[in-house]
PDB file of C-alpha atoms in Angstrom:
ATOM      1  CA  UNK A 392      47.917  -5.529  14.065  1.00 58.00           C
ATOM      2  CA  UNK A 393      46.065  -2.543  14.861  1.00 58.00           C
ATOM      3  CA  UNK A 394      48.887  -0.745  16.331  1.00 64.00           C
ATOM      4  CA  UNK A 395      50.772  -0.480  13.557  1.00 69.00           C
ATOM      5  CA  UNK A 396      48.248   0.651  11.452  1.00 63.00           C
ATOM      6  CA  UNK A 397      47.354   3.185  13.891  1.00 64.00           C
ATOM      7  CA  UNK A 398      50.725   3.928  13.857  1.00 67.00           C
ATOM      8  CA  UNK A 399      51.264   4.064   9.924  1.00 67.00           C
ATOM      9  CA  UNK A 400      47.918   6.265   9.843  1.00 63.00           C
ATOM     10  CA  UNK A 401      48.469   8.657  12.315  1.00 63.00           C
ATOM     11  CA  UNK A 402      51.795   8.180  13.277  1.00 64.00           C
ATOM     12  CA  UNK A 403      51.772   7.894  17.008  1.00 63.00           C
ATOM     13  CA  UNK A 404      51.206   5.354  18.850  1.00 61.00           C
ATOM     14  CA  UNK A 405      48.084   4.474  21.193  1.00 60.00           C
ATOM     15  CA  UNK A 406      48.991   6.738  24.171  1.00 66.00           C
ATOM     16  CA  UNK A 407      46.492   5.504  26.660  1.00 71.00           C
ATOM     17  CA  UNK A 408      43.455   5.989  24.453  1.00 73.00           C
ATOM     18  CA  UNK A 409      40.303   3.743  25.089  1.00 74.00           C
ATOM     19  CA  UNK A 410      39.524   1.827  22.163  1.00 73.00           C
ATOM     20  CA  UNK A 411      36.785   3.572  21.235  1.00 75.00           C
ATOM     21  CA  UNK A 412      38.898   6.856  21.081  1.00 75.00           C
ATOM     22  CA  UNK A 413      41.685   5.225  19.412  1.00 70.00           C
ATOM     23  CA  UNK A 414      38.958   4.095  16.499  1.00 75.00           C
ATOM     24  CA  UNK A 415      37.840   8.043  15.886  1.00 77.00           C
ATOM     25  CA  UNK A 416      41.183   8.716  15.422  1.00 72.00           C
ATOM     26  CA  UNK A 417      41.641   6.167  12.773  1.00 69.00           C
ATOM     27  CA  UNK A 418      38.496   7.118  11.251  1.00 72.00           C
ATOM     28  CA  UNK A 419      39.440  10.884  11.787  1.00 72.00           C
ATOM     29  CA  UNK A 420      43.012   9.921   9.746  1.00 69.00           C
ATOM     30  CA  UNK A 421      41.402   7.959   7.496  1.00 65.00           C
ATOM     31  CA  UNK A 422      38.925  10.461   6.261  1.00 64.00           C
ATOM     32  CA  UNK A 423      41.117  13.212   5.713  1.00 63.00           C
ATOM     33  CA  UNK A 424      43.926  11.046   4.250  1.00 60.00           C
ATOM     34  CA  UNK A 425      41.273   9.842   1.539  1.00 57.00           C
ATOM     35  CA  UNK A 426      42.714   6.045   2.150  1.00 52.00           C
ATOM     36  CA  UNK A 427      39.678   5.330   0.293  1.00 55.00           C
ATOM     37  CA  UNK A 428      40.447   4.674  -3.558  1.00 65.00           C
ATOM     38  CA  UNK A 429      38.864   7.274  -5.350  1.00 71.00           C
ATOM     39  CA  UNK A 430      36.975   5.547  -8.477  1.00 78.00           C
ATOM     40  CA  UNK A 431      37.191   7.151 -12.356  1.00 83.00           C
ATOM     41  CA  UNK A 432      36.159  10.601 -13.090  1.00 82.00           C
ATOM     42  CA  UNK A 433      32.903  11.901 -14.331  1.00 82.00           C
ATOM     43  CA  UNK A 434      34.020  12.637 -17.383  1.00 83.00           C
ATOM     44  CA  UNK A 435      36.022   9.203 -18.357  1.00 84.00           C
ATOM     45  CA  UNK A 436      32.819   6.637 -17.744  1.00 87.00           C
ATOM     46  CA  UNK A 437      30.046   9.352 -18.882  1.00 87.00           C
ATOM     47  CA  UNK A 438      32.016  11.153 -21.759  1.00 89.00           C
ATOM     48  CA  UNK A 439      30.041  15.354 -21.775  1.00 94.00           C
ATOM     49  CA  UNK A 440      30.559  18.460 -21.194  1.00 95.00           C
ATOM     50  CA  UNK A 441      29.929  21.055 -18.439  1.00 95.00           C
ATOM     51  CA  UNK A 442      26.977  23.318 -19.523  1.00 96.00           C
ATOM     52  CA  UNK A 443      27.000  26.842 -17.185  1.00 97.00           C
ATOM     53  CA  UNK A 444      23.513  29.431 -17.202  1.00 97.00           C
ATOM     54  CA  UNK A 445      22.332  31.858 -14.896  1.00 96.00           C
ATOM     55  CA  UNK A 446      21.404  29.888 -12.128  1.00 97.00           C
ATOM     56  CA  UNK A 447      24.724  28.271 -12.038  1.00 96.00           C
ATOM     57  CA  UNK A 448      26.202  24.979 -13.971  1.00 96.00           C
ATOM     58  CA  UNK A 449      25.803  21.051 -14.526  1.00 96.00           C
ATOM     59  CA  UNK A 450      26.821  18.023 -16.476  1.00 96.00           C
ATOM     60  CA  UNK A 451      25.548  17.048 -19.715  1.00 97.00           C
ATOM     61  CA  UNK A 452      25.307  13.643 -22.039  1.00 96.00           C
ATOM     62  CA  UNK A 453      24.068  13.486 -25.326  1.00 96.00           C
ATOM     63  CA  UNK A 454      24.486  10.996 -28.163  1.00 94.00           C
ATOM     64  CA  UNK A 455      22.268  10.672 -31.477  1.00 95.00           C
ATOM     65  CA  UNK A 456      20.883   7.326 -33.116  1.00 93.00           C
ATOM     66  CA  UNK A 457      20.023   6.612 -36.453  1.00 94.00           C
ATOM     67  CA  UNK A 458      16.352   5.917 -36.595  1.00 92.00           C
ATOM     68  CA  UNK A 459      16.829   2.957 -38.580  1.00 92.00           C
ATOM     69  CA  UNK A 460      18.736   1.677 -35.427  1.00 91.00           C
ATOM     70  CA  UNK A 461      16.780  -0.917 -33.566  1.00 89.00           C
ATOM     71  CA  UNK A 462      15.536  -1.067 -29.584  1.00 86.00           C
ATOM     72  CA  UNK A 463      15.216  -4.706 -28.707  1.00 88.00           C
ATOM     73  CA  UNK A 464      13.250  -5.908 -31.924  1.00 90.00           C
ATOM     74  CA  UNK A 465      12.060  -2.395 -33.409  1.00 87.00           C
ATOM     75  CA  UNK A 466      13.274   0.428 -35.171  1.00 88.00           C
ATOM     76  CA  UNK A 467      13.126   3.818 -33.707  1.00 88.00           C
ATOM     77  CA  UNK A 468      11.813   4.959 -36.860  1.00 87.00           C
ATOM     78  CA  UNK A 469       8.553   3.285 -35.972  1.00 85.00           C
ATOM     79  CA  UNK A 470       7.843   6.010 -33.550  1.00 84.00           C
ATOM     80  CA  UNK A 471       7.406   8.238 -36.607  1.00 83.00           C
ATOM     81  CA  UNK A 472       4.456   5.934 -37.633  1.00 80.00           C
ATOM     82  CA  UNK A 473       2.633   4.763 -34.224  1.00 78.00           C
ATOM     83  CA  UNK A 474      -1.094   3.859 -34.679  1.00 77.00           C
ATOM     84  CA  UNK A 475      -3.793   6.496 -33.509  1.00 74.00           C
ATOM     85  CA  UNK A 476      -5.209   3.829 -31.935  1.00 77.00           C
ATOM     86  CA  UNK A 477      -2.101   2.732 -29.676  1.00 78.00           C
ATOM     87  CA  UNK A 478      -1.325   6.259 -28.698  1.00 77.00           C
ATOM     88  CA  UNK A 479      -5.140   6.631 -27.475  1.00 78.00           C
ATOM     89  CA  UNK A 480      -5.016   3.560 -25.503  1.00 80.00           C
ATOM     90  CA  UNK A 481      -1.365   4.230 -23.730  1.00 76.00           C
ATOM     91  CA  UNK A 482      -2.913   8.334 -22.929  1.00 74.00           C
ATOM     92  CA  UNK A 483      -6.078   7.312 -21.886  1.00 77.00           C
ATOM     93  CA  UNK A 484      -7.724   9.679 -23.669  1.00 75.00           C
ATOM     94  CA  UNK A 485      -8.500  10.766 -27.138  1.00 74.00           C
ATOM     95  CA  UNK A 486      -5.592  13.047 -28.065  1.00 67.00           C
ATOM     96  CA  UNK A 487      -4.674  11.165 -31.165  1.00 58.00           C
ATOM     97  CA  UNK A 488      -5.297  13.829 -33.872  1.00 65.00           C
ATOM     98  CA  UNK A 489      -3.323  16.116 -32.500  1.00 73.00           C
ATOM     99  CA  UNK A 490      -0.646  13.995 -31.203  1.00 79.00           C
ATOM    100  CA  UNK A 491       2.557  14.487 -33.975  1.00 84.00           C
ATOM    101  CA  UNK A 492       5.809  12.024 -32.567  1.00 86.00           C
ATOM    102  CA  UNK A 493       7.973  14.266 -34.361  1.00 88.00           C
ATOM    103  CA  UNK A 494       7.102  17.198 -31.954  1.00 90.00           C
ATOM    104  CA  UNK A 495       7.267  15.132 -28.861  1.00 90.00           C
ATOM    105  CA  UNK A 496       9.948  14.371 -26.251  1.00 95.00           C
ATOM    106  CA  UNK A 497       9.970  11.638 -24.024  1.00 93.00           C
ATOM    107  CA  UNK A 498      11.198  12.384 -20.750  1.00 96.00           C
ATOM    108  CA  UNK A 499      12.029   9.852 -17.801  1.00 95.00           C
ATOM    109  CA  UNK A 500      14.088  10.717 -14.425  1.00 93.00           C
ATOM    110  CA  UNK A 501      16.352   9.266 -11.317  1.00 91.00           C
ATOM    111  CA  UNK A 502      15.964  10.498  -8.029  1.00 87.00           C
ATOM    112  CA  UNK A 503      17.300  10.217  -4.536  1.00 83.00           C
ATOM    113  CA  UNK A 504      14.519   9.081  -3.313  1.00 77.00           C
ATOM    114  CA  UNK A 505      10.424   8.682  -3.610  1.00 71.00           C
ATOM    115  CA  UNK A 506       9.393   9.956  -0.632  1.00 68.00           C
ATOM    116  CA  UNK A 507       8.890  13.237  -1.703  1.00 65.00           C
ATOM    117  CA  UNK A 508       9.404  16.388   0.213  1.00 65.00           C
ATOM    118  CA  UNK A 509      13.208  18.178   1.180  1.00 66.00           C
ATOM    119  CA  UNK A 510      16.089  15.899   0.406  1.00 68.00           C
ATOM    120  CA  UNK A 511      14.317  14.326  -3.158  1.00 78.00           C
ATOM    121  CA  UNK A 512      15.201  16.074  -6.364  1.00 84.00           C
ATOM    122  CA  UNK A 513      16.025  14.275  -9.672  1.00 87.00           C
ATOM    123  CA  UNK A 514      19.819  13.621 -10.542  1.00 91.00           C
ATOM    124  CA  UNK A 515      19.291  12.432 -13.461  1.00 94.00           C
ATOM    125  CA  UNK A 516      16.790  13.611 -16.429  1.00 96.00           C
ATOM    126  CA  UNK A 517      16.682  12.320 -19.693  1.00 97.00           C
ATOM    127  CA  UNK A 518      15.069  13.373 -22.691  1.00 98.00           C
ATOM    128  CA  UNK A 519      14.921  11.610 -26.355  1.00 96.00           C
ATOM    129  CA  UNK A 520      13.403  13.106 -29.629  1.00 96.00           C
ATOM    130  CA  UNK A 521      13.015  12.941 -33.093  1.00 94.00           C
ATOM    131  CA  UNK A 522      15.330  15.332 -35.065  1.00 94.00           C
ATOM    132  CA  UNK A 523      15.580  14.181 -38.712  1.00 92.00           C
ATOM    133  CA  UNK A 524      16.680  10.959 -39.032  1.00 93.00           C
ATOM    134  CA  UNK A 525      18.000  10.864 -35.856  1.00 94.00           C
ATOM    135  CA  UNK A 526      16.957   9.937 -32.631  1.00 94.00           C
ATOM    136  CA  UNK A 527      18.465  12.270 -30.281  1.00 96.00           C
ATOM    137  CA  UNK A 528      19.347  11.135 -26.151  1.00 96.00           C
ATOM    138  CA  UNK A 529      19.765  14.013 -24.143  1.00 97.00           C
ATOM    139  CA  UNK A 530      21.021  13.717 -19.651  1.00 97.00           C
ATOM    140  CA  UNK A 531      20.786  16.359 -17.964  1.00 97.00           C
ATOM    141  CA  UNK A 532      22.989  15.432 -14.751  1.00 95.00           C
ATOM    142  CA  UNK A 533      23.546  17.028 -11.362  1.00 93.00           C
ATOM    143  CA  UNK A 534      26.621  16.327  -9.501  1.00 91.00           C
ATOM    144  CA  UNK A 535      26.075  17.995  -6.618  1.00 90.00           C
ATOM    145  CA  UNK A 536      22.897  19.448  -5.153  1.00 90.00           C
ATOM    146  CA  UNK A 537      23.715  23.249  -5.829  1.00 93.00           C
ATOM    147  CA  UNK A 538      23.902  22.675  -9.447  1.00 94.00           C
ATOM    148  CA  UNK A 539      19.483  21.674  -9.915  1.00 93.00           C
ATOM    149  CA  UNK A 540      18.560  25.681 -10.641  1.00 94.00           C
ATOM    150  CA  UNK A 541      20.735  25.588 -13.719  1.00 97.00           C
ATOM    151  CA  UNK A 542      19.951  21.525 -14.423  1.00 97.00           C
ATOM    152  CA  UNK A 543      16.300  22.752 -14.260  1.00 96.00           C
ATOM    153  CA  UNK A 544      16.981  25.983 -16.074  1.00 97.00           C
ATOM    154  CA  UNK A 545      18.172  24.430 -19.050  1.00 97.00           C
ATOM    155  CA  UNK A 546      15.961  21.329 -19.154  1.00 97.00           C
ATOM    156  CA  UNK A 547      12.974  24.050 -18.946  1.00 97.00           C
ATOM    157  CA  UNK A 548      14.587  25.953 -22.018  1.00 97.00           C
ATOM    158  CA  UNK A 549      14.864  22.555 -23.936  1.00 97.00           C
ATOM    159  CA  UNK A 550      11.680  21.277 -23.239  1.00 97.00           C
ATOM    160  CA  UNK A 551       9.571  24.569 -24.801  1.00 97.00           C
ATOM    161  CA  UNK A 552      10.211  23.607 -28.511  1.00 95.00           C
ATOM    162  CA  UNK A 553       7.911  20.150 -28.095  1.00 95.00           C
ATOM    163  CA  UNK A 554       4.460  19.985 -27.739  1.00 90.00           C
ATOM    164  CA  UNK A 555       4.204  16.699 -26.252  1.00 87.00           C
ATOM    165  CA  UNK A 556       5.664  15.087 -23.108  1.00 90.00           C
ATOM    166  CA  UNK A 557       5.467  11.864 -22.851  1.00 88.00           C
TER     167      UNK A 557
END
């Protein structure tokens, strides 16, 4: 029962201890014991590389895709060839003319919350262009909060060759 796990944890046994101090002390035991099965590394499920700046250093995915690859029932290399008319309806506005796909990166994000405020920054950014015939998927990932100057640093550098954001 519970003694002996107290006892195979932290190696004593109860001593007296209310229950409720004998349960910190598990905890206590537990956390610095990491009993807790610790799941795969970063870098075995999300195969990248470390990328280090100025402002410090973060995690980074990228993969390319043909263009003649296909997202649910079209090719990507229809973004090369989108209707005026679509792209004025989806901005809301008349920027068709000087809209060009290939000089446009579409960006989305995950974040820790939508609250806004301290505490909320994005984790997770992705980007996706056209380079060539390829369609190019770019995370930028932060793995710990100390690493969003550089995350940021480098996703500011990146994004300065398009002329679109979408």
């Amino acid at each position: 029962g519970l003694h002996a796990l107290e006892r195979e944890i932290v190696g004593a046994a109860p001593d007296g201890l209310s229950l409720k101090q004998r349960l910190e002390r598990l905890v206590g035991a537990a956390a610095s014991q990491a009993l807790c099965p610790r799941g795969p590394a970063l870098e075995e499920v999300a195969p990248g590389r470390v990328v280090a700046n100025d402002h410090g250093e973060f995690y980074m995915l990228e993969h390319e895709l043909h263009v003649d690859r296909f997202h649910g029932d079209v090719p990507l290399a229809r973004l090369r060839a989108l209707p005026a008319e679509s792209i004025e309806i989806l901005a809301g506005e008349p920027v068709a003319s000087a809209f060009d796909p290939a000089r446009a990166v579409f960006l989305d994000t995950e974040t820790t919350g939508l609250a806004g405020g301290a505490g909320t920054a994005a984790f997770l950014i992705g980007t996706g262009y056209l380079e060539g015939d390829r369609f190019v998927v770019r995370q930028y990932f932060m793995r710990d909060y100390n690493e969003e100057a550089a995350m940021l640093e480098a996703l500011a550098a990146a994004l300065a060759r398009f002329a679109h954001v979408v």
